[in-house]
Amino acid sequence: MPRFRIRHALVAVLLLVAMLAQGTWALAGTTGGVSGSVVDANTQAPIADAKVTVSSPSETISANTDATGHFAFISLIPDTYTVSVSKDGYAPASEAGITVFADATQTVSVSLQPALKTIAKVTSRAASSLIKSGTTADVYSINSSTSSTVKALGGGGGLDNAYSAIATVPGAYVPVGQAGWYQSVYIRGGDYDQVGYEFDGVPVNRAFDNYPSTNASALGQQELQVYTGASPANAEGQGLAGFINQVIRDGTYPGSASTDIGIGGPTYYHKMNVEIGGATPDRRFSYYVGIGGYNQDYRSYDQHNGAAISSLFGVPVDYQLPPAAAFGTPPPGVNSSGIGCDPTNPVSASYDACYNVGIYGAGPGGLILGPYNM
């Protein structure tokens, strides 16, 4: 009886050892590893305490190199890994496409290039920079000196208005051949009546039709702000397509005074501006006074203000009548109500009669450089 018990215990121990050995073999066959070293690219010296990261869709693990620059990752899930190495004073480096197989170890050697030392960081902005920082919308800022420089563009035709500066802003278009008040401005494809205007922070658009009661004079303008988008949250005016604000000059200490006289040709042009400003040393009181006037003729497209391009309106849009054979019924010269129509004289009193029967329409030969308010 004692013999039987010893033999049974021996068989149980052998079975347990066999099961443990089988489990260890299964675990070793399902993982792999990555090992290697990190060295200086110039001296080939090992780099200690460098951070090494192995990453794949399956997992991401990090470790630091030892004193000899060596690293090792064991029990990695079989997958394709990227080995990334970083160390202060060196440019980061990586090795991609390292495929880990079960029961195998991949060897990788990574070289790091020494990085330039950063002594200091300096941020600068040009005085004429259009982009103004610290805003939640795209706003372009044009100072007085830049505005004076670009006035030769003649945005809209007025040399002494702010429209030339507006025309330099990306996304803004000012059609030529305009003069006087309420010149059309198109911002980001919006219509001309979807632009809001402020004069030194005071809205000047009329409430019921958004008419801006200003001619955007450049006299005394310290800064021109053009918002290419919706109005800012603190704006008093409204504008769906864009928003324009003219900031007026303040008096300075010491005071200043200037007179600007100009004469131009061959198109008739002359102007005179007088500006005076000053302030107390503590800036508690300041004043600015500006007065000016100008007179000019406009020559858009040619010396006859575009009359050679269009015989109807004097603008780069041409209209013409179709041939008489296209009139059909009623007969040429007579509309459905019997009113006479003279196709050879579209600007005569019979224009309405021609228009009513649909024989007066847009024709070839015209020229449009941009949106035009008819």
C-alpha positions as CSV (number, residue, x, y, z in Angstrom):
1,M,0.0,0.0,0.0
2,P,2.7,2.6,0.7
3,R,4.4,1.7,-2.6
4,F,1.3,2.5,-4.6
5,R,1.0,6.0,-3.0
6,I,4.6,7.0,-3.9
7,R,4.2,5.9,-7.5
8,H,1.0,7.9,-7.8
9,A,2.6,11.1,-6.4
10,L,5.5,10.7,-8.8
11,V,3.2,10.6,-11.8
12,A,1.4,13.7,-10.6
13,V,4.6,15.7,-10.3
14,L,5.7,14.7,-13.8
15,L,2.4,15.8,-15.3
16,L,2.6,19.2,-13.5
17,V,6.1,19.8,-14.9
18,A,5.0,18.9,-18.4
19,M,2.1,21.3,-18.2
20,L,4.3,24.2,-17.0
21,A,6.8,23.6,-19.7
22,Q,4.1,23.6,-22.4
23,G,2.7,26.9,-21.1
24,T,6.1,28.6,-21.2
25,W,6.7,27.4,-24.7
26,A,3.3,28.9,-25.9
27,L,4.1,32.3,-24.3
28,A,7.5,32.6,-25.9
29,G,6.1,31.9,-29.3
30,T,3.6,34.8,-29.3
31,T,5.9,37.8,-28.8
32,G,9.0,39.4,-30.2
33,G,11.5,42.1,-29.3
34,V,13.5,45.1,-30.5
35,S,16.9,46.1,-29.2
36,G,19.7,48.4,-30.3
37,S,21.8,51.3,-29.5
38,V,21.8,55.1,-29.8
39,V,25.1,56.9,-30.8
40,D,26.3,60.4,-31.7
41,A,26.3,60.8,-35.5
42,N,29.6,62.6,-35.5
43,T,31.7,60.9,-32.8
44,Q,29.8,57.5,-32.7
45,A,29.9,57.8,-28.9
46,P,27.0,56.1,-27.1
47,I,24.3,58.4,-25.8
48,A,23.0,57.6,-22.4
49,D,19.5,58.4,-21.0
50,A,18.0,59.0,-24.5
51,K,14.3,58.4,-24.7
52,V,13.4,55.6,-27.1
53,T,9.8,54.9,-28.1
54,V,8.5,52.0,-30.1
55,S,5.0,52.5,-31.5
56,S,2.7,50.5,-33.7
57,P,-1.1,50.2,-34.1
58,S,-1.0,47.5,-31.5
59,E,0.9,49.3,-28.7
60,T,3.4,52.1,-27.7
61,I,6.2,51.6,-25.2
62,S,9.0,54.0,-24.1
63,A,12.3,53.4,-22.2
64,N,15.6,55.2,-21.7
65,T,19.0,54.0,-22.9
66,D,21.5,52.8,-20.3
67,A,25.1,54.1,-19.7
68,T,26.3,52.3,-22.9
69,G,23.5,53.7,-25.0
70,H,21.8,50.4,-25.3
71,F,18.0,49.8,-25.2
72,A,15.8,46.6,-25.3
73,F,12.1,45.9,-25.6
74,I,10.9,42.4,-25.0
75,S,7.4,40.8,-25.2
76,L,6.3,43.1,-28.1
77,I,3.1,42.1,-30.0
78,P,4.1,41.1,-33.5
79,D,3.5,44.2,-35.7
80,T,5.3,46.9,-37.7
81,Y,6.9,49.4,-35.4
82,T,8.5,52.9,-35.6
83,V,11.5,53.5,-33.3
84,S,11.7,57.2,-32.3
85,V,14.6,58.6,-30.3
86,S,14.9,62.0,-28.6
87,K,17.5,63.6,-26.4
88,D,18.2,67.2,-25.2
89,G,20.9,68.8,-27.4
90,Y,20.1,66.5,-30.3
91,A,17.7,66.6,-33.2
92,P,15.0,63.9,-32.9
93,A,15.4,60.8,-35.2
94,S,13.3,57.8,-36.0
95,E,13.4,54.5,-37.9
96,A,10.2,53.3,-39.5
97,G,9.2,49.9,-40.8
98,I,10.7,47.7,-38.1
99,T,8.7,44.5,-38.3
100,V,8.6,42.4,-35.2
101,F,8.0,38.6,-35.5
102,A,7.1,36.2,-32.8
103,D,10.0,34.6,-31.1
104,A,12.5,36.9,-32.8
105,T,14.4,40.1,-31.8
106,Q,15.1,43.0,-34.3
107,T,18.3,45.0,-33.9
108,V,18.2,48.8,-34.6
109,S,21.0,51.4,-34.5
110,V,20.0,55.0,-34.3
111,S,22.3,58.0,-34.8
112,L,21.4,61.5,-33.5
113,Q,22.7,64.7,-35.0
114,P,23.7,67.4,-32.5
115,A,21.2,70.3,-32.6
116,L,22.1,74.0,-32.6
117,K,21.7,75.6,-29.2
118,T,18.9,78.2,-28.8
119,I,20.3,81.3,-27.1
120,A,17.1,83.4,-27.3
121,K,13.9,83.8,-29.2
122,V,12.9,87.1,-30.7
123,T,9.6,87.8,-32.4
124,S,9.2,90.9,-34.6
125,R,6.4,92.3,-36.8
126,A,6.9,94.7,-39.7
127,A,5.4,98.2,-39.3
128,S,3.5,97.8,-42.5
129,S,2.1,94.3,-41.7
130,L,-1.5,93.9,-42.8
131,I,-2.4,91.2,-40.3
132,K,-3.1,92.5,-36.8
133,S,-2.6,90.0,-34.0
134,G,-4.8,89.4,-31.1
135,T,-8.1,89.5,-33.0
136,T,-10.8,86.8,-33.4
137,A,-11.5,87.7,-37.1
138,D,-9.4,88.5,-40.1
139,V,-8.7,92.2,-39.8
140,Y,-6.2,94.1,-42.1
141,S,-4.7,97.2,-40.6
142,I,-3.3,99.9,-42.9
143,N,-1.5,102.8,-41.3
144,S,-1.5,106.4,-42.5
145,S,1.9,106.2,-44.3
146,T,1.0,103.1,-46.2
147,S,-2.4,104.6,-47.1
148,S,-0.6,107.6,-48.5
149,T,1.7,105.4,-50.5
150,V,-1.0,103.3,-52.2
151,K,-3.3,106.2,-53.0
152,A,-1.9,106.3,-56.5
153,L,-3.9,103.1,-57.1
154,G,-6.9,105.3,-57.4
155,G,-9.3,102.8,-55.9
156,G,-12.7,103.7,-57.2
157,G,-11.1,106.8,-58.9
158,G,-10.7,109.0,-55.8
159,L,-7.1,109.8,-55.0
160,D,-7.9,111.5,-51.7
161,N,-10.2,108.7,-50.4
162,A,-9.6,105.6,-48.4
163,Y,-10.8,103.4,-51.3
164,S,-7.3,102.9,-52.7
165,A,-6.1,101.5,-49.4
166,I,-9.3,99.3,-49.2
167,A,-8.4,98.0,-52.7
168,T,-5.1,96.6,-51.5
169,V,-6.7,94.3,-49.0
170,P,-7.0,90.6,-50.1
171,G,-10.6,89.7,-50.8
172,A,-11.7,93.4,-51.3
173,Y,-12.6,94.8,-54.7
174,V,-13.4,98.5,-55.5
175,P,-14.7,99.0,-59.1
176,V,-13.2,101.9,-61.1
177,G,-15.1,104.8,-62.5
178,Q,-16.7,105.8,-59.2
179,A,-16.9,109.2,-57.6
180,G,-18.6,110.9,-54.6
181,W,-20.5,109.3,-51.8
182,Y,-21.4,105.6,-51.3
183,Q,-18.9,104.1,-53.6
184,S,-19.4,100.4,-54.1
185,V,-17.0,98.1,-52.2
186,Y,-17.2,94.3,-52.5
187,I,-15.6,92.1,-49.8
188,R,-15.3,88.3,-50.3
189,G,-18.0,88.2,-52.9
190,G,-20.6,89.9,-50.8
191,D,-22.9,92.6,-52.2
192,Y,-22.0,96.3,-51.9
193,D,-24.8,96.9,-49.4
194,Q,-23.5,94.1,-47.1
195,V,-20.5,96.1,-45.9
196,G,-20.6,97.8,-42.5
197,Y,-18.8,101.2,-41.9
198,E,-17.6,102.9,-38.7
199,F,-16.1,106.3,-38.4
200,D,-13.7,106.2,-35.4
201,G,-15.9,103.5,-33.8
202,V,-19.2,105.3,-34.5
203,P,-21.5,103.4,-37.0
204,V,-22.5,105.5,-40.0
205,N,-24.7,103.1,-41.9
206,R,-28.3,104.1,-42.3
207,A,-30.6,101.7,-40.5
208,F,-33.3,100.9,-43.1
209,D,-31.1,100.4,-46.2
210,N,-27.5,100.2,-44.8
211,Y,-26.5,103.3,-46.8
212,P,-23.1,104.6,-45.4
213,S,-23.2,108.4,-45.0
214,T,-19.5,108.8,-45.7
215,N,-17.2,109.2,-48.7
216,A,-14.4,107.5,-46.9
217,S,-12.1,110.6,-47.0
218,A,-8.4,109.9,-46.2
219,L,-8.1,113.3,-44.5
220,G,-7.0,112.8,-40.8
221,Q,-7.1,109.0,-41.1
222,Q,-4.6,107.4,-38.7
223,E,-5.5,103.8,-39.4
224,L,-7.8,101.9,-41.7
225,Q,-9.2,98.6,-40.5
226,V,-10.8,96.2,-42.9
227,Y,-12.5,93.1,-41.5
228,T,-13.0,90.5,-44.2
229,G,-15.8,88.6,-42.6
230,A,-18.5,89.3,-40.0
231,S,-18.4,92.3,-37.7
232,P,-16.4,91.8,-34.4
233,A,-18.5,91.2,-31.3
234,N,-17.9,94.7,-29.9
235,A,-18.8,96.5,-33.2
236,E,-21.7,98.9,-33.1
237,G,-22.3,98.6,-36.9
238,Q,-23.5,95.7,-39.0
239,G,-21.9,94.0,-42.0
240,L,-22.5,90.6,-43.5
241,A,-19.7,90.5,-46.0
242,G,-17.2,92.8,-44.4
243,F,-16.6,95.7,-42.0
244,I,-14.6,98.9,-42.5
245,N,-13.5,101.3,-39.6
246,Q,-11.6,104.5,-40.1
247,V,-9.6,105.5,-37.0
248,I,-9.0,109.3,-36.8
249,R,-5.9,111.0,-35.7
250,D,-5.4,112.4,-32.2
251,G,-3.4,115.4,-31.2
252,T,0.2,114.8,-30.0
253,Y,2.7,116.5,-27.8
254,P,4.6,118.4,-29.1
255,G,2.0,119.7,-31.6
256,S,2.2,119.6,-35.4
257,A,0.9,121.4,-38.4
258,S,1.0,120.6,-42.1
259,T,-0.2,121.8,-45.4
260,D,-0.5,119.5,-48.5
261,I,-1.0,121.1,-51.9
262,G,-1.2,119.0,-55.1
263,I,-1.7,119.6,-58.8
264,G,-2.0,116.7,-61.3
265,G,-2.5,116.1,-65.0
266,P,-3.2,115.5,-67.8
267,T,-6.6,114.9,-66.2
268,Y,-7.6,117.9,-64.2
269,Y,-6.8,117.5,-60.5
270,H,-5.9,119.8,-57.6
271,K,-6.1,119.6,-53.9
272,M,-5.2,121.3,-50.6
273,N,-5.3,119.9,-47.1
274,V,-4.5,121.7,-43.8
275,E,-4.0,119.7,-40.6
276,I,-3.3,121.0,-37.1
277,G,-3.0,119.0,-33.9
278,G,-1.6,119.2,-30.4
279,A,-1.9,118.0,-26.8
280,T,-0.9,118.9,-23.2
281,P,2.2,117.1,-21.9
282,D,0.0,114.8,-19.7
283,R,-2.2,114.0,-22.7
284,R,-5.3,114.9,-20.7
285,F,-6.3,117.4,-23.4
286,S,-5.7,116.9,-27.1
287,Y,-7.1,118.4,-30.3
288,Y,-6.9,117.8,-34.0
289,V,-8.4,119.9,-36.8
290,G,-8.2,119.0,-40.5
291,I,-9.8,120.7,-43.5
292,G,-9.3,119.9,-47.1
293,G,-10.7,119.9,-50.5
294,Y,-10.0,118.5,-54.0
295,N,-11.4,118.6,-57.5
296,Q,-10.7,116.2,-60.2
297,D,-11.9,114.8,-63.5
298,Y,-12.1,111.1,-64.0
299,R,-10.7,109.1,-66.9
300,S,-11.5,105.4,-66.7
301,Y,-10.4,103.1,-69.4
302,D,-9.7,105.9,-71.9
303,Q,-9.5,109.7,-72.2
304,H,-13.3,109.8,-72.7
305,N,-14.1,107.9,-69.4
306,G,-15.0,104.7,-71.2
307,A,-17.3,106.3,-73.7
308,A,-15.5,104.5,-76.5
309,I,-16.2,101.1,-75.0
310,S,-20.0,101.6,-74.4
311,S,-22.2,103.9,-76.4
312,L,-25.0,103.8,-73.8
313,F,-23.9,104.4,-70.3
314,G,-20.3,105.4,-70.6
315,V,-19.2,102.4,-68.5
316,P,-17.6,99.1,-69.5
317,V,-21.0,97.4,-70.2
318,D,-22.3,97.3,-73.7
319,Y,-25.9,96.7,-74.8
320,Q,-27.1,96.2,-78.4
321,L,-30.3,95.4,-80.2
322,P,-30.8,92.1,-82.1
323,P,-31.3,92.2,-85.8
324,A,-34.7,93.2,-87.1
325,A,-35.3,89.7,-88.4
326,A,-35.3,88.4,-84.8
327,F,-38.1,90.7,-83.7
328,G,-40.8,88.4,-85.1
329,T,-44.4,89.4,-84.3
330,P,-45.3,92.2,-83.7
331,P,-43.6,93.7,-86.8
332,P,-40.4,95.8,-86.3
333,G,-40.9,99.1,-84.6
334,V,-44.2,98.2,-83.0
335,N,-44.7,96.5,-79.7
336,S,-47.8,94.6,-78.5
337,S,-49.5,97.9,-77.4
338,G,-48.8,99.5,-80.8
339,I,-46.2,102.0,-79.4
340,G,-43.5,102.8,-81.9
341,C,-39.9,101.6,-81.4
342,D,-36.8,102.8,-83.2
343,P,-34.1,100.1,-83.0
344,T,-31.5,102.5,-84.4
345,N,-31.9,104.9,-81.5
346,P,-32.0,102.9,-78.3
347,V,-31.5,105.9,-76.0
348,S,-34.5,107.8,-77.5
349,A,-38.0,108.1,-75.9
350,S,-38.9,104.8,-77.6
351,Y,-36.3,102.9,-75.3
352,D,-39.1,101.8,-72.9
353,A,-41.2,100.4,-75.8
354,C,-38.2,98.4,-77.1
355,Y,-37.4,97.1,-73.6
356,N,-41.0,96.1,-73.0
357,V,-41.2,93.8,-76.0
358,G,-37.9,92.2,-75.0
359,I,-35.8,93.2,-78.0
360,Y,-33.3,95.2,-75.9
361,G,-30.7,93.0,-74.2
362,A,-27.0,92.5,-73.4
363,G,-24.8,92.0,-76.4
364,P,-21.2,91.3,-77.2
365,G,-18.5,93.9,-77.2
366,G,-18.8,94.8,-73.5
367,L,-16.1,94.6,-70.9
368,I,-16.6,93.9,-67.2
369,L,-13.5,93.7,-64.9
370,G,-15.5,92.9,-61.8
371,P,-18.8,93.3,-60.0
372,Y,-20.7,96.3,-61.2
373,N,-23.7,98.0,-59.6
374,M,-26.2,98.8,-62.4
